[in-house]
PDB file of N, CA and C in Angstrom:
ATOM      1  N   MET A 283       0.796  -0.957  -0.090  1.00 61.00           N
ATOM      2  CA  MET A 283       0.037  -0.114   0.049  1.00 61.00           C
ATOM      3  C   MET A 283       0.869   1.359   0.069  1.00 61.00           C
ATOM      4  N   SER A 284       0.376   2.310  -0.733  1.00 69.00           N
ATOM      5  CA  SER A 284       1.053   3.552  -0.716  1.00 69.00           C
ATOM      6  C   SER A 284       0.272   4.660  -0.212  1.00 69.00           C
ATOM      7  N   LEU A 285       0.442   5.616   0.499  1.00 67.00           N
ATOM      8  CA  LEU A 285      -0.207   6.695   0.751  1.00 67.00           C
ATOM      9  C   LEU A 285      -1.030   7.241  -0.515  1.00 67.00           C
ATOM     10  N   SER A 286      -2.037   7.476  -0.002  1.00 67.00           N
ATOM     11  CA  SER A 286      -2.916   8.498  -1.096  1.00 67.00           C
ATOM     12  C   SER A 286      -3.073   9.819  -0.994  1.00 67.00           C
ATOM     13  N   GLU A 287      -2.941  10.511  -2.240  1.00 75.00           N
ATOM     14  CA  GLU A 287      -3.063  11.840  -1.946  1.00 75.00           C
ATOM     15  C   GLU A 287      -4.372  12.448  -2.009  1.00 75.00           C
ATOM     16  N   VAL A 288      -4.799  13.328  -1.248  1.00 71.00           N
ATOM     17  CA  VAL A 288      -6.232  13.473  -1.018  1.00 71.00           C
ATOM     18  C   VAL A 288      -6.506  15.037  -1.344  1.00 71.00           C
ATOM     19  N   ASN A 289      -7.446  15.368  -2.577  1.00 80.00           N
ATOM     20  CA  ASN A 289      -7.753  16.539  -2.835  1.00 80.00           C
ATOM     21  C   ASN A 289      -8.856  16.945  -2.402  1.00 80.00           C
ATOM     22  N   ALA A 290      -9.562  18.009  -2.661  1.00 81.00           N
ATOM     23  CA  ALA A 290     -10.809  18.634  -1.972  1.00 81.00           C
ATOM     24  C   ALA A 290     -12.016  17.752  -2.330  1.00 81.00           C
ATOM     25  N   ALA A 291     -12.152  17.092  -3.487  1.00 81.00           N
ATOM     26  CA  ALA A 291     -13.235  16.379  -3.816  1.00 81.00           C
ATOM     27  C   ALA A 291     -13.223  15.122  -3.044  1.00 81.00           C
ATOM     28  N   LYS A 292     -12.090  14.457  -2.884  1.00 78.00           N
ATOM     29  CA  LYS A 292     -11.949  13.210  -1.896  1.00 78.00           C
ATOM     30  C   LYS A 292     -12.327  13.495  -0.307  1.00 78.00           C
ATOM     31  N   ALA A 293     -11.679  14.688  -0.136  1.00 79.00           N
ATOM     32  CA  ALA A 293     -11.806  14.943   1.288  1.00 79.00           C
ATOM     33  C   ALA A 293     -13.238  15.155   1.685  1.00 79.00           C
ATOM     34  N   ILE A 294     -14.255  15.780   0.723  1.00 83.00           N
ATOM     35  CA  ILE A 294     -15.571  16.205   0.982  1.00 83.00           C
ATOM     36  C   ILE A 294     -16.437  14.605   0.976  1.00 83.00           C
ATOM     37  N   PHE A 295     -15.819  13.848   0.048  1.00 84.00           N
ATOM     38  CA  PHE A 295     -16.870  12.766   0.017  1.00 84.00           C
ATOM     39  C   PHE A 295     -16.224  11.352   0.781  1.00 84.00           C
ATOM     40  N   GLY A 296     -15.150  11.349   1.185  1.00 85.00           N
ATOM     41  CA  GLY A 296     -14.489  10.296   1.534  1.00 85.00           C
ATOM     42  C   GLY A 296     -13.499  10.422   2.841  1.00 85.00           C
ATOM     43  N   TRP A 297     -13.587  11.465   3.403  1.00 86.00           N
ATOM     44  CA  TRP A 297     -12.435  11.657   4.551  1.00 86.00           C
ATOM     45  C   TRP A 297     -12.001  10.464   5.249  1.00 86.00           C
ATOM     46  N   PRO A 298     -13.036   9.775   6.016  1.00 89.00           N
ATOM     47  CA  PRO A 298     -12.691   8.872   6.843  1.00 89.00           C
ATOM     48  C   PRO A 298     -12.096   7.329   6.173  1.00 89.00           C
ATOM     49  N   LEU A 299     -12.565   7.125   4.929  1.00 89.00           N
ATOM     50  CA  LEU A 299     -11.740   6.121   4.109  1.00 89.00           C
ATOM     51  C   LEU A 299     -10.463   6.561   3.850  1.00 89.00           C
ATOM     52  N   TYR A 300     -10.114   7.805   3.391  1.00 87.00           N
ATOM     53  CA  TYR A 300      -8.867   7.985   3.008  1.00 87.00           C
ATOM     54  C   TYR A 300      -7.772   8.050   4.341  1.00 87.00           C
ATOM     55  N   SER A 301      -8.306   8.678   5.211  1.00 88.00           N
ATOM     56  CA  SER A 301      -7.544   8.807   6.352  1.00 88.00           C
ATOM     57  C   SER A 301      -7.218   7.426   7.058  1.00 88.00           C
ATOM     58  N   THR A 302      -8.051   6.433   6.966  1.00 90.00           N
ATOM     59  CA  THR A 302      -7.938   5.298   7.663  1.00 90.00           C
ATOM     60  C   THR A 302      -7.000   4.479   6.585  1.00 90.00           C
ATOM     61  N   LEU A 303      -7.035   4.700   5.133  1.00 89.00           N
ATOM     62  CA  LEU A 303      -6.265   4.072   4.258  1.00 89.00           C
ATOM     63  C   LEU A 303      -4.779   4.518   4.534  1.00 89.00           C
ATOM     64  N   ASN A 304      -4.598   5.895   4.838  1.00 88.00           N
ATOM     65  CA  ASN A 304      -3.272   6.458   5.027  1.00 88.00           C
ATOM     66  C   ASN A 304      -2.783   6.035   6.315  1.00 88.00           C
ATOM     67  N   ALA A 305      -3.681   5.767   7.235  1.00 90.00           N
ATOM     68  CA  ALA A 305      -3.028   5.315   8.559  1.00 90.00           C
ATOM     69  C   ALA A 305      -2.667   3.873   8.497  1.00 90.00           C
ATOM     70  N   VAL A 306      -3.265   3.031   7.847  1.00 91.00           N
ATOM     71  CA  VAL A 306      -2.990   1.630   7.568  1.00 91.00           C
ATOM     72  C   VAL A 306      -1.531   1.621   6.809  1.00 91.00           C
ATOM     73  N   SER A 307      -1.369   2.503   5.654  1.00 90.00           N
ATOM     74  CA  SER A 307      -0.067   2.363   4.788  1.00 90.00           C
ATOM     75  C   SER A 307       0.775   2.741   5.764  1.00 90.00           C
ATOM     76  N   PHE A 308       0.734   4.035   6.417  1.00 90.00           N
ATOM     77  CA  PHE A 308       2.002   4.431   7.231  1.00 90.00           C
ATOM     78  C   PHE A 308       2.235   3.367   8.252  1.00 90.00           C
ATOM     79  N   SER A 309       1.145   3.076   8.783  1.00 92.00           N
ATOM     80  CA  SER A 309       1.509   2.099  10.089  1.00 92.00           C
ATOM     81  C   SER A 309       2.243   0.496   9.467  1.00 92.00           C
ATOM     82  N   GLY A 310       1.679   0.404   8.352  1.00 90.00           N
ATOM     83  CA  GLY A 310       2.394  -1.100   7.644  1.00 90.00           C
ATOM     84  C   GLY A 310       3.905  -0.819   7.070  1.00 90.00           C
ATOM     85  N   ALA A 311       4.217   0.516   6.930  1.00 90.00           N
ATOM     86  CA  ALA A 311       5.611   0.863   6.573  1.00 90.00           C
ATOM     87  C   ALA A 311       6.711   0.599   7.750  1.00 90.00           C
ATOM     88  N   GLN A 312       6.163   0.492   8.937  1.00 91.00           N
ATOM     89  CA  GLN A 312       7.131   0.420  10.061  1.00 91.00           C
ATOM     90  C   GLN A 312       7.687  -1.068  10.177  1.00 91.00           C
ATOM     91  N   PRO A 313       8.872  -1.083  10.703  1.00 92.00           N
ATOM     92  CA  PRO A 313       9.683  -2.275  10.846  1.00 92.00           C
ATOM     93  C   PRO A 313       9.114  -3.438  11.684  1.00 92.00           C
ATOM     94  N   ASP A 314       8.625  -2.994  12.733  1.00 93.00           N
ATOM     95  CA  ASP A 314       8.335  -4.248  13.873  1.00 93.00           C
ATOM     96  C   ASP A 314       6.874  -4.074  14.045  1.00 93.00           C
ATOM     97  N   TRP A 315       6.168  -5.335  14.289  1.00 92.00           N
ATOM     98  CA  TRP A 315       4.775  -5.373  14.369  1.00 92.00           C
ATOM     99  C   TRP A 315       4.452  -4.624  15.667  1.00 92.00           C
ATOM    100  N   ARG A 316       5.186  -4.425  16.812  1.00 94.00           N
ATOM    101  CA  ARG A 316       4.802  -3.661  17.981  1.00 94.00           C
ATOM    102  C   ARG A 316       4.680  -2.022  17.362  1.00 94.00           C
ATOM    103  N   THR A 317       5.659  -1.596  16.568  1.00 93.00           N
ATOM    104  CA  THR A 317       5.717  -0.276  16.208  1.00 93.00           C
ATOM    105  C   THR A 317       4.563  -0.148  15.202  1.00 93.00           C
ATOM    106  N   LYS A 318       4.162  -1.052  14.559  1.00 93.00           N
ATOM    107  CA  LYS A 318       3.044  -1.002  13.384  1.00 93.00           C
ATOM    108  C   LYS A 318       1.586  -0.569  14.504  1.00 93.00           C
ATOM    109  N   VAL A 319       1.470  -1.636  15.369  1.00 94.00           N
ATOM    110  CA  VAL A 319       0.373  -1.469  16.234  1.00 94.00           C
ATOM    111  C   VAL A 319       0.162  -0.087  16.941  1.00 94.00           C
ATOM    112  N   THR A 320       1.634   0.114  17.445  1.00 94.00           N
ATOM    113  CA  THR A 320       1.485   1.498  18.370  1.00 94.00           C
ATOM    114  C   THR A 320       1.365   2.824  17.420  1.00 94.00           C
ATOM    115  N   THR A 321       1.818   2.740  16.216  1.00 93.00           N
ATOM    116  CA  THR A 321       1.504   3.786  15.170  1.00 93.00           C
ATOM    117  C   THR A 321       0.144   3.989  14.895  1.00 93.00           C
ATOM    118  N   PHE A 322      -0.401   2.809  14.565  1.00 93.00           N
ATOM    119  CA  PHE A 322      -1.974   3.011  14.313  1.00 93.00           C
ATOM    120  C   PHE A 322      -2.785   3.343  15.516  1.00 93.00           C
ATOM    121  N   THR A 323      -2.471   2.742  16.579  1.00 94.00           N
ATOM    122  CA  THR A 323      -3.058   2.998  17.909  1.00 94.00           C
ATOM    123  C   THR A 323      -3.207   4.707  18.158  1.00 94.00           C
ATOM    124  N   GLN A 324      -1.893   5.240  17.914  1.00 94.00           N
ATOM    125  CA  GLN A 324      -1.617   6.673  18.223  1.00 94.00           C
ATOM    126  C   GLN A 324      -2.489   7.372  17.051  1.00 94.00           C
ATOM    127  N   PHE A 325      -2.906   6.651  15.894  1.00 93.00           N
ATOM    128  CA  PHE A 325      -3.427   7.638  14.997  1.00 93.00           C
ATOM    129  C   PHE A 325      -5.091   7.607  15.250  1.00 93.00           C
ATOM    130  N   LEU A 326      -5.548   6.721  16.044  1.00 94.00           N
ATOM    131  CA  LEU A 326      -6.997   6.385  16.281  1.00 94.00           C
ATOM    132  C   LEU A 326      -7.808   7.849  16.722  1.00 94.00           C
ATOM    133  N   PRO A 327      -7.193   8.531  17.810  1.00 94.00           N
ATOM    134  CA  PRO A 327      -7.679   9.634  18.362  1.00 94.00           C
ATOM    135  C   PRO A 327      -8.003  10.778  17.090  1.00 94.00           C
ATOM    136  N   VAL A 328      -6.930  10.844  16.481  1.00 92.00           N
ATOM    137  CA  VAL A 328      -7.018  11.881  15.088  1.00 92.00           C
ATOM    138  C   VAL A 328      -8.097  11.362  14.370  1.00 92.00           C
ATOM    139  N   LEU A 329      -8.219  10.004  13.992  1.00 93.00           N
ATOM    140  CA  LEU A 329      -9.219   9.599  12.965  1.00 93.00           C
ATOM    141  C   LEU A 329     -10.448   9.778  13.563  1.00 93.00           C
ATOM    142  N   CYS A 330     -10.870   9.491  14.802  1.00 94.00           N
ATOM    143  CA  CYS A 330     -12.180   9.498  15.537  1.00 94.00           C
ATOM    144  C   CYS A 330     -12.489  11.178  15.554  1.00 94.00           C
ATOM    145  N   ILE A 331     -11.684  11.937  15.916  1.00 94.00           N
ATOM    146  CA  ILE A 331     -12.007  13.286  15.836  1.00 94.00           C
ATOM    147  C   ILE A 331     -12.148  14.102  14.401  1.00 94.00           C
ATOM    148  N   THR A 332     -11.482  13.657  13.602  1.00 92.00           N
ATOM    149  CA  THR A 332     -11.611  14.244  12.090  1.00 92.00           C
ATOM    150  C   THR A 332     -12.916  13.780  11.565  1.00 92.00           C
ATOM    151  N   THR A 333     -13.106  12.540  11.909  1.00 93.00           N
ATOM    152  CA  THR A 333     -14.487  11.903  11.201  1.00 93.00           C
ATOM    153  C   THR A 333     -15.663  12.240  11.990  1.00 93.00           C
ATOM    154  N   ALA A 334     -15.523  12.750  13.074  1.00 94.00           N
ATOM    155  CA  ALA A 334     -16.534  13.232  13.778  1.00 94.00           C
ATOM    156  C   ALA A 334     -16.934  14.494  13.370  1.00 94.00           C
ATOM    157  N   ILE A 335     -15.935  15.405  13.038  1.00 93.00           N
ATOM    158  CA  ILE A 335     -16.082  16.715  12.567  1.00 93.00           C
ATOM    159  C   ILE A 335     -16.597  16.552  10.878  1.00 93.00           C
ATOM    160  N   TRP A 336     -16.194  15.731  10.295  1.00 92.00           N
ATOM    161  CA  TRP A 336     -16.709  15.391   8.830  1.00 92.00           C
ATOM    162  C   TRP A 336     -18.168  15.091   8.896  1.00 92.00           C
ATOM    163  N   ALA A 337     -18.437  14.160   9.729  1.00 94.00           N
ATOM    164  CA  ALA A 337     -19.822  13.679   9.875  1.00 94.00           C
ATOM    165  C   ALA A 337     -20.759  14.831  10.243  1.00 94.00           C
ATOM    166  N   THR A 338     -20.141  15.700  11.264  1.00 95.00           N
ATOM    167  CA  THR A 338     -21.038  16.811  11.654  1.00 95.00           C
ATOM    168  C   THR A 338     -21.504  17.821  10.462  1.00 95.00           C
ATOM    169  N   GLY A 339     -20.371  17.948   9.766  1.00 93.00           N
ATOM    170  CA  GLY A 339     -20.460  18.886   8.374  1.00 93.00           C
ATOM    171  C   GLY A 339     -21.362  18.359   7.675  1.00 93.00           C
ATOM    172  N   TRP A 340     -21.402  16.956   7.168  1.00 93.00           N
ATOM    173  CA  TRP A 340     -22.343  16.487   6.347  1.00 93.00           C
ATOM    174  C   TRP A 340     -23.611  16.435   7.062  1.00 93.00           C
ATOM    175  N   ALA A 341     -23.845  16.059   8.402  1.00 94.00           N
ATOM    176  CA  ALA A 341     -25.225  16.190   8.966  1.00 94.00           C
ATOM    177  C   ALA A 341     -25.821  17.472   8.937  1.00 94.00           C
ATOM    178  N   ALA A 342     -24.958  18.449   9.337  1.00 95.00           N
ATOM    179  CA  ALA A 342     -25.565  19.871   9.216  1.00 95.00           C
ATOM    180  C   ALA A 342     -26.065  20.142   7.920  1.00 95.00           C
ATOM    181  N   SER A 343     -25.243  20.075   6.875  1.00 92.00           N
ATOM    182  CA  SER A 343     -25.638  20.416   5.710  1.00 92.00           C
ATOM    183  C   SER A 343     -26.876  19.713   5.198  1.00 92.00           C
ATOM    184  N   ILE A 344     -27.122  18.402   5.281  1.00 93.00           N
ATOM    185  CA  ILE A 344     -28.371  17.713   4.933  1.00 93.00           C
ATOM    186  C   ILE A 344     -29.476  18.066   5.673  1.00 93.00           C
ATOM    187  N   TRP A 345     -29.129  18.355   7.080  1.00 94.00           N
ATOM    188  CA  TRP A 345     -30.309  18.857   7.863  1.00 94.00           C
ATOM    189  C   TRP A 345     -30.883  20.284   7.350  1.00 94.00           C
ATOM    190  N   LEU A 346     -29.863  21.217   7.099  1.00 93.00           N
ATOM    191  CA  LEU A 346     -30.188  22.493   6.635  1.00 93.00           C
ATOM    192  C   LEU A 346     -30.935  22.311   5.214  1.00 93.00           C
ATOM    193  N   LEU A 347     -30.350  21.600   4.237  1.00 92.00           N
ATOM    194  CA  LEU A 347     -31.196  21.384   3.053  1.00 92.00           C
ATOM    195  C   LEU A 347     -32.592  20.769   3.428  1.00 92.00           C
ATOM    196  N   ALA A 348     -32.792  19.741   4.128  1.00 91.00           N
ATOM    197  CA  ALA A 348     -33.761  19.253   4.361  1.00 91.00           C
ATOM    198  C   ALA A 348     -35.151  20.052   5.200  1.00 91.00           C
ATOM    199  N   SER A 349     -34.468  21.049   5.977  1.00 91.00           N
ATOM    200  CA  SER A 349     -35.148  22.188   6.445  1.00 91.00           C
ATOM    201  C   SER A 349     -35.842  23.179   5.598  1.00 91.00           C
ATOM    202  N   ILE A 350     -35.030  23.294   4.370  1.00 90.00           N
ATOM    203  CA  ILE A 350     -35.228  24.464   3.343  1.00 90.00           C
ATOM    204  C   ILE A 350     -36.423  23.813   2.359  1.00 90.00           C
ATOM    205  N   VAL A 351     -36.165  22.558   2.284  1.00 85.00           N
ATOM    206  CA  VAL A 351     -37.022  21.921   1.244  1.00 85.00           C
ATOM    207  C   VAL A 351     -38.319  21.737   1.869  1.00 85.00           C
ATOM    208  N   MET A 352     -38.410  21.326   3.069  1.00 75.00           N
ATOM    209  CA  MET A 352     -39.777  20.839   3.589  1.00 75.00           C
ATOM    210  C   MET A 352     -40.401  22.145   4.153  1.00 75.00           C
TER     211      MET A 352
END
């Protein structure tokens, strides 16, 4: 696996997928299995926080659009 470049469209539609893929790729490049696990574990809070922000943005935009339409 290699790190994937994330542009604006990928970030808008698939942030959790690309950030998880990059975390797995970066962790997999580490030499020892303990280092791989530690690296991925240290990335989990960042993944959770950024995914929550991403999901909140989508939920807010869908809620606003639904309230305008109805």
